[in-house]
Coordinates of C-alpha atoms in Angstrom, one line a residue:
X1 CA 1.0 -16.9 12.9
X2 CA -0.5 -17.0 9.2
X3 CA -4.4 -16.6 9.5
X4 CA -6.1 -19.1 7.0
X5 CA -6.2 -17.2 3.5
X6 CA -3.9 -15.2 4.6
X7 CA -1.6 -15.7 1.2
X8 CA -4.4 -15.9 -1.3
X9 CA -5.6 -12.6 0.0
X10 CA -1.7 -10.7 -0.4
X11 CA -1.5 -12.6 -3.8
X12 CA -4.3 -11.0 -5.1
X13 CA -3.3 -7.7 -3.6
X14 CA 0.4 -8.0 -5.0
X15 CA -1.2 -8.9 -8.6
X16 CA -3.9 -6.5 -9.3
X17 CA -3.8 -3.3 -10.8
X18 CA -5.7 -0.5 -9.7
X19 CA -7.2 2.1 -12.1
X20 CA -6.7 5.0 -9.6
X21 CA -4.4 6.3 -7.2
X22 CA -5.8 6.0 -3.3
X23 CA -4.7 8.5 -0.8
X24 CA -5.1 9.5 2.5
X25 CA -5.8 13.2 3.9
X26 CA -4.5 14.2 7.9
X27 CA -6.7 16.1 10.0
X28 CA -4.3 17.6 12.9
X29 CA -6.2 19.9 15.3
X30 CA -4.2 21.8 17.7
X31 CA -5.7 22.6 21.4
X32 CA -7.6 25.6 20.2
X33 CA -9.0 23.3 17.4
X34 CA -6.9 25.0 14.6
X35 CA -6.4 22.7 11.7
X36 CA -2.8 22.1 10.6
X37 CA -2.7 23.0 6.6
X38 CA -0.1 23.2 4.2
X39 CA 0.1 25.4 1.1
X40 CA 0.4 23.3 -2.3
X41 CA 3.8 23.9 -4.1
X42 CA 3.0 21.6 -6.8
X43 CA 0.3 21.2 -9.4
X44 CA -2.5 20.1 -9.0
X45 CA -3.9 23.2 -7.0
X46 CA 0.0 24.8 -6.7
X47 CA -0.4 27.7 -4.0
X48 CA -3.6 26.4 -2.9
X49 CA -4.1 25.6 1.1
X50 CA -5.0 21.6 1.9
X51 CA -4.9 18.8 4.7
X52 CA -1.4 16.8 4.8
X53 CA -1.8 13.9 3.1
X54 CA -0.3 11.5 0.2
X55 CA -1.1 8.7 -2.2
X56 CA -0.7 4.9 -0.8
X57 CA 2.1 3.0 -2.0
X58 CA 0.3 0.3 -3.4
X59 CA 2.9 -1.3 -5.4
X60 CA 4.8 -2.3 -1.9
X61 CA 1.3 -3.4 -0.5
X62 CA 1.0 0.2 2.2
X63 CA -2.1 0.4 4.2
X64 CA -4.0 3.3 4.8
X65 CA -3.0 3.9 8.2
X66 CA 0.8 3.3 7.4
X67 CA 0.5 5.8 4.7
X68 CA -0.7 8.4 6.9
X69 CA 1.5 7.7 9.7
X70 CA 4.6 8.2 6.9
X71 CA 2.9 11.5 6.2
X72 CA 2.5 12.5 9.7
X73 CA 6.5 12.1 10.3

């Protein structure tokens, strides 16, 4: 069921350009509330340890949660 707006709202979406790159960042804890890292083996920060995580797909109109559920896998 379309919700009113509903087009307007994805037009506007699909036709704007964003000046930046949004991403998300995954905070996995374990059951002895370790944090699940991953060491960096590109530029920027190559070798350095962060959170998994990725940049939205904007361009095919990706949400934040579907981004990081695409990064969790």
């Amino acid at each position: 069921m379309e919700r009113p707006g509903e087009n307007r709202q994805l037009f506007f979406f699909y036709t704007m350009s964003l000046p930046y790159k949004i991403a998300t960042l995954l905070y996995c804890f374990n059951e002895r509330d370790e944090v699940l890292l991953m060491e960096r083996a590109q530029e920027p920060n190559l070798g350095l340890w962060s959170p998994c995580g990725g940049k939205l797909h904007t361009e095919e109109g990706e949400s934040p949660y579907a981004c990081a559920c695409r990064e969790a896998e």
